[in-house]
Amino acid sequence: MSFLQKTKNWLLSWDNFRHVYLFLCLIYFMPSSFDVEYIPLWICFGWGSIIIAVDFFTERKMFKQNYWYILFAMGVVYAVSILLNFEHQFERGVYNWVYLVTSFFVLYPIDPDQAKEDTIKNLIKFNKILLGTVFVASFISVIMFVFQVGYIIPSGDASARQGFVASRLFGIYTSPNVGSIFGVLSIVGSIINNLTERKKWYSFTIIGWINVAIQYLFFLLASSRGTQLTITVFVILCTLFIAIPRMKQQSEPKAKQWGRLFIQLGVFLILLTGGVGTFKDGLGYVPGAIRGVRDIGKTEEVRKEESLKREEVEKVIIQHSPDDAEVSSGRFTIWTAAIDVIKQFPLFGATDAYFYRDGIEVSQQIDESKLSTLDKNELKRAHGNMHNVYIQTLIMSGIIGFLVMAVFFILHLKDNILYLLSYKSYTVDYQIVAIMFFLLLSLFAEDFVESHIIFKVKDVVAIVFWYYLGLLQHFRKNKLFTDGVVKE
């Protein structure tokens, strides 16, 4: 095969695109990178479009994926929304549409002719890119807490907080919630790699174990309720449909197995909820202790001079918000404002949810007389992020778009449940499929308070979601990871 042919094959590979795009989107969520990913991401914007165009006019493998026609219909529905809002949202709508179809026809499809070994190799590589990048970013972020580093970076219409700011760890991410959920994805990706490479979910490498510790610290310091919800749903599903069923097929005394399970769940609950306050209190003393160690050996005059230049705090407060007030963190008022807008664009939506982009004070697209002052202020504050993927879908594509996507996801839900039920034993293959599926369900739960899965550009959670969803349908169609499946 010639060099040009190899280059062409590499560039037209869905997997290569996913790997590069994942890394660049991870960097995109790190404002301290100073937009080094800006031009490469624009190249990816065109690269994904070229992959779709070439496949459409040649092999059309994207149309061999399960329920591709529903995704195609969704592309048409959103195109109609763009046309209906042509005067106000055409440019932004086209931009969103390209990213939407890239998710549908580049991130979701898996080459039906790809060998199982190549599929596994690409999955492992994808997860390692996620693990490596998130590990480095989270490690730097935790160090920023230890040394109490915090600063502001101008970012678009707003500014990005970095380091430990306002009693929460932003680190080098755009928000505590983002860094925290990325950590969960990196750990689940590591578990999948452990199963595919070493056949045991807990067979972490040294870096894998260190990453678990770092991500737990980030989780505590970030105080992310959305991530807490995601972890809770994921662990409940894994306990009910992996841990307990596997106990039934083992010869070990049941009392011993149940005892071990209850101890593990107890430790988990302490780490996730009950012990969090205690752990946070302990972590609050770390920066002061580190500062004390650094001051050893310094003269009294030097210590006094340095103390005048900084605010001496014996204990750092770590909390979601002052007095942990308002569980929804203002989301209810954003959702109320969004629903009032949805009423104005019920069928095909408003195309984009950022009505006050570029400092616009009065929107010409929506009828502001039907909105309260609070509604308008909340829409401005949200910057187009409705913090709920279901409301996000409604406001951008209307009831029609929402129903189309609901049908697509319900069909996948049905297929995956039936596929898990086809296993007669709880093998490693079952665990791989189940963990991927349970992660997707957990992300659906998280997206009640966040918005990642659809209509978010350059979103890492969306990349993982659509890739794993595509892999699951590929496994079913090509009968991969079938050890333990009831043979028909």
PDB file of C-alpha atoms in Angstrom, residues 203-343:
ATOM      1  CA  SER A 203      -6.588  -4.722  38.075  1.00  0.00           C
ATOM      2  CA  PHE A 204      -5.498  -1.106  37.798  1.00  0.00           C
ATOM      3  CA  THR A 205      -1.992  -0.168  36.788  1.00  0.00           C
ATOM      4  CA  ILE A 206      -0.014   1.998  39.226  1.00  0.00           C
ATOM      5  CA  ILE A 207      -1.070   5.087  37.252  1.00  0.00           C
ATOM      6  CA  GLY A 208      -4.652   3.808  37.351  1.00  0.00           C
ATOM      7  CA  TRP A 209      -4.646   3.581  41.160  1.00  0.00           C
ATOM      8  CA  ILE A 210      -3.014   6.989  41.526  1.00  0.00           C
ATOM      9  CA  ASN A 211      -5.646   8.385  39.158  1.00  0.00           C
ATOM     10  CA  VAL A 212      -8.444   6.970  41.332  1.00  0.00           C
ATOM     11  CA  ALA A 213      -6.960   8.760  44.356  1.00  0.00           C
ATOM     12  CA  ILE A 214      -6.447  12.033  42.470  1.00  0.00           C
ATOM     13  CA  GLN A 215      -9.982  11.987  41.049  1.00  0.00           C
ATOM     14  CA  TYR A 216     -11.464  11.326  44.481  1.00  0.00           C
ATOM     15  CA  LEU A 217      -9.583  14.317  45.867  1.00  0.00           C
ATOM     16  CA  PHE A 218     -10.801  16.439  42.956  1.00  0.00           C
ATOM     17  CA  PHE A 219     -14.364  15.207  43.565  1.00  0.00           C
ATOM     18  CA  LEU A 220     -14.191  16.284  47.220  1.00  0.00           C
ATOM     19  CA  LEU A 221     -12.639  19.651  46.425  1.00  0.00           C
ATOM     20  CA  ALA A 222     -15.032  20.344  43.525  1.00  0.00           C
ATOM     21  CA  SER A 223     -18.208  19.626  45.553  1.00  0.00           C
ATOM     22  CA  SER A 224     -20.034  18.544  42.392  1.00  0.00           C
ATOM     23  CA  ARG A 225     -23.569  17.331  43.045  1.00  0.00           C
ATOM     24  CA  GLY A 226     -24.065  16.261  39.435  1.00  0.00           C
ATOM     25  CA  THR A 227     -21.041  13.967  39.661  1.00  0.00           C
ATOM     26  CA  GLN A 228     -22.295  12.641  42.986  1.00  0.00           C
ATOM     27  CA  LEU A 229     -25.577  11.725  41.286  1.00  0.00           C
ATOM     28  CA  THR A 230     -23.720  10.053  38.396  1.00  0.00           C
ATOM     29  CA  ILE A 231     -21.552   7.945  40.713  1.00  0.00           C
ATOM     30  CA  THR A 232     -24.540   6.925  42.836  1.00  0.00           C
ATOM     31  CA  VAL A 233     -26.603   5.717  39.865  1.00  0.00           C
ATOM     32  CA  PHE A 234     -23.602   3.905  38.353  1.00  0.00           C
ATOM     33  CA  VAL A 235     -22.711   2.075  41.583  1.00  0.00           C
ATOM     34  CA  ILE A 236     -26.334   1.086  42.266  1.00  0.00           C
ATOM     35  CA  LEU A 237     -26.678  -0.397  38.769  1.00  0.00           C
ATOM     36  CA  CYS A 238     -23.348  -2.236  38.997  1.00  0.00           C
ATOM     37  CA  THR A 239     -24.273  -3.614  42.419  1.00  0.00           C
ATOM     38  CA  LEU A 240     -27.723  -4.827  41.389  1.00  0.00           C
ATOM     39  CA  PHE A 241     -26.834  -6.256  37.991  1.00  0.00           C
ATOM     40  CA  ILE A 242     -23.168  -7.274  38.270  1.00  0.00           C
ATOM     41  CA  ALA A 243     -22.023  -7.757  41.871  1.00  0.00           C
ATOM     42  CA  ILE A 244     -25.101  -9.517  43.292  1.00  0.00           C
ATOM     43  CA  PRO A 245     -25.727 -11.791  40.241  1.00  0.00           C
ATOM     44  CA  ARG A 246     -22.042 -12.836  40.208  1.00  0.00           C
ATOM     45  CA  MET A 247     -22.304 -13.811  43.879  1.00  0.00           C
ATOM     46  CA  LYS A 248     -25.027 -16.311  43.007  1.00  0.00           C
ATOM     47  CA  GLN A 249     -22.778 -18.256  40.625  1.00  0.00           C
ATOM     48  CA  GLN A 250     -19.804 -18.453  43.015  1.00  0.00           C
ATOM     49  CA  SER A 251     -19.177 -21.388  45.364  1.00  0.00           C
ATOM     50  CA  GLU A 252     -17.990 -19.238  48.269  1.00  0.00           C
ATOM     51  CA  PRO A 253     -20.358 -19.238  51.304  1.00  0.00           C
ATOM     52  CA  LYS A 254     -23.141 -16.743  50.712  1.00  0.00           C
ATOM     53  CA  ALA A 255     -22.895 -15.206  54.190  1.00  0.00           C
ATOM     54  CA  LYS A 256     -19.258 -14.325  53.559  1.00  0.00           C
ATOM     55  CA  GLN A 257     -20.084 -12.847  50.143  1.00  0.00           C
ATOM     56  CA  TRP A 258     -22.940 -10.732  51.463  1.00  0.00           C
ATOM     57  CA  GLY A 259     -20.829  -9.568  54.378  1.00  0.00           C
ATOM     58  CA  ARG A 260     -18.062  -8.437  52.047  1.00  0.00           C
ATOM     59  CA  LEU A 261     -20.565  -6.679  49.775  1.00  0.00           C
ATOM     60  CA  PHE A 262     -22.155  -4.785  52.677  1.00  0.00           C
ATOM     61  CA  ILE A 263     -18.732  -3.686  53.908  1.00  0.00           C
ATOM     62  CA  GLN A 264     -17.826  -2.453  50.421  1.00  0.00           C
ATOM     63  CA  LEU A 265     -21.121  -0.579  50.067  1.00  0.00           C
ATOM     64  CA  GLY A 266     -20.669   0.903  53.527  1.00  0.00           C
ATOM     65  CA  VAL A 267     -17.214   2.187  52.653  1.00  0.00           C
ATOM     66  CA  PHE A 268     -18.604   3.579  49.394  1.00  0.00           C
ATOM     67  CA  LEU A 269     -21.419   5.428  51.171  1.00  0.00           C
ATOM     68  CA  ILE A 270     -18.967   6.880  53.685  1.00  0.00           C
ATOM     69  CA  LEU A 271     -16.664   8.051  50.916  1.00  0.00           C
ATOM     70  CA  LEU A 272     -19.525   9.479  48.856  1.00  0.00           C
ATOM     71  CA  THR A 273     -21.694  11.084  51.526  1.00  0.00           C
ATOM     72  CA  GLY A 274     -21.251  10.662  55.251  1.00  0.00           C
ATOM     73  CA  GLY A 275     -17.489  11.036  55.352  1.00  0.00           C
ATOM     74  CA  VAL A 276     -17.310  13.828  52.804  1.00  0.00           C
ATOM     75  CA  GLY A 277     -17.749  16.562  55.402  1.00  0.00           C
ATOM     76  CA  THR A 278     -15.060  15.058  57.624  1.00  0.00           C
ATOM     77  CA  PHE A 279     -12.664  14.556  54.728  1.00  0.00           C
ATOM     78  CA  LYS A 280     -13.254  18.097  53.498  1.00  0.00           C
ATOM     79  CA  ASP A 281     -12.555  19.471  56.957  1.00  0.00           C
ATOM     80  CA  GLY A 282      -9.287  17.568  56.995  1.00  0.00           C
ATOM     81  CA  LEU A 283      -8.309  18.715  53.512  1.00  0.00           C
ATOM     82  CA  GLY A 284      -9.017  22.293  54.553  1.00  0.00           C
ATOM     83  CA  TYR A 285      -5.948  22.212  56.795  1.00  0.00           C
ATOM     84  CA  VAL A 286      -3.590  20.914  54.079  1.00  0.00           C
ATOM     85  CA  PRO A 287      -2.656  24.274  52.457  1.00  0.00           C
ATOM     86  CA  GLY A 288      -1.834  25.770  55.859  1.00  0.00           C
ATOM     87  CA  ALA A 289       0.265  22.750  56.803  1.00  0.00           C
ATOM     88  CA  ILE A 290       2.168  22.912  53.516  1.00  0.00           C
ATOM     89  CA  ARG A 291       2.766  26.617  54.028  1.00  0.00           C
ATOM     90  CA  GLY A 292       4.096  25.877  57.506  1.00  0.00           C
ATOM     91  CA  VAL A 293       6.542  23.311  56.123  1.00  0.00           C
ATOM     92  CA  ARG A 294       7.729  25.777  53.504  1.00  0.00           C
ATOM     93  CA  ASP A 295       8.328  28.401  56.210  1.00  0.00           C
ATOM     94  CA  ILE A 296      10.683  26.132  58.141  1.00  0.00           C
ATOM     95  CA  GLY A 297      14.167  27.571  58.017  1.00  0.00           C
ATOM     96  CA  LYS A 298      13.025  31.089  57.204  1.00  0.00           C
ATOM     97  CA  THR A 299      13.871  33.887  59.578  1.00  0.00           C
ATOM     98  CA  GLU A 300      11.157  35.554  61.629  1.00  0.00           C
ATOM     99  CA  GLU A 301      11.544  38.758  59.631  1.00  0.00           C
ATOM    100  CA  VAL A 302      11.058  36.946  56.302  1.00  0.00           C
ATOM    101  CA  ARG A 303       7.962  35.140  57.593  1.00  0.00           C
ATOM    102  CA  LYS A 304       6.433  38.401  58.825  1.00  0.00           C
ATOM    103  CA  GLU A 305       7.195  40.134  55.534  1.00  0.00           C
ATOM    104  CA  GLU A 306       5.600  37.316  53.510  1.00  0.00           C
ATOM    105  CA  SER A 307       2.568  37.165  55.786  1.00  0.00           C
ATOM    106  CA  LEU A 308       1.881  40.832  55.062  1.00  0.00           C
ATOM    107  CA  LYS A 309       1.730  40.040  51.339  1.00  0.00           C
ATOM    108  CA  ARG A 310      -0.776  37.235  51.673  1.00  0.00           C
ATOM    109  CA  GLU A 311      -3.899  36.444  53.619  1.00  0.00           C
ATOM    110  CA  GLU A 312      -3.058  33.889  56.287  1.00  0.00           C
ATOM    111  CA  VAL A 313      -5.855  31.330  56.605  1.00  0.00           C
ATOM    112  CA  GLU A 314      -5.502  28.474  59.057  1.00  0.00           C
ATOM    113  CA  LYS A 315      -8.266  26.413  57.437  1.00  0.00           C
ATOM    114  CA  VAL A 316      -9.611  26.612  53.881  1.00  0.00           C
ATOM    115  CA  ILE A 317     -13.394  26.323  53.534  1.00  0.00           C
ATOM    116  CA  ILE A 318     -14.464  23.721  50.961  1.00  0.00           C
ATOM    117  CA  GLN A 319     -18.141  23.823  50.031  1.00  0.00           C
ATOM    118  CA  HIS A 320     -20.473  23.982  47.052  1.00  0.00           C
ATOM    119  CA  SER A 321     -21.844  27.403  47.974  1.00  0.00           C
ATOM    120  CA  PRO A 322     -22.132  29.571  51.109  1.00  0.00           C
ATOM    121  CA  ASP A 323     -23.883  27.436  53.731  1.00  0.00           C
ATOM    122  CA  ASP A 324     -24.487  24.950  50.851  1.00  0.00           C
ATOM    123  CA  ALA A 325     -27.616  26.951  50.050  1.00  0.00           C
ATOM    124  CA  GLU A 326     -30.097  26.255  47.263  1.00  0.00           C
ATOM    125  CA  VAL A 327     -29.680  22.646  46.201  1.00  0.00           C
ATOM    126  CA  SER A 328     -30.379  23.393  42.525  1.00  0.00           C
ATOM    127  CA  SER A 329     -27.714  26.151  42.381  1.00  0.00           C
ATOM    128  CA  GLY A 330     -30.106  28.388  40.464  1.00  0.00           C
ATOM    129  CA  ARG A 331     -31.059  25.768  37.901  1.00  0.00           C
ATOM    130  CA  PHE A 332     -34.789  25.919  38.644  1.00  0.00           C
ATOM    131  CA  THR A 333     -34.980  29.554  37.581  1.00  0.00           C
ATOM    132  CA  ILE A 334     -33.011  28.787  34.403  1.00  0.00           C
ATOM    133  CA  TRP A 335     -35.392  25.924  33.592  1.00  0.00           C
ATOM    134  CA  THR A 336     -38.441  28.106  34.232  1.00  0.00           C
ATOM    135  CA  ALA A 337     -37.098  30.770  31.879  1.00  0.00           C
ATOM    136  CA  ALA A 338     -36.306  28.135  29.244  1.00  0.00           C
ATOM    137  CA  ILE A 339     -39.812  26.666  29.420  1.00  0.00           C
ATOM    138  CA  ASP A 340     -41.290  30.138  28.854  1.00  0.00           C
ATOM    139  CA  VAL A 341     -39.157  30.402  25.703  1.00  0.00           C
ATOM    140  CA  ILE A 342     -40.082  26.883  24.535  1.00  0.00           C
ATOM    141  CA  LYS A 343     -43.741  27.947  24.557  1.00  0.00           C
TER     142      LYS A 343
END
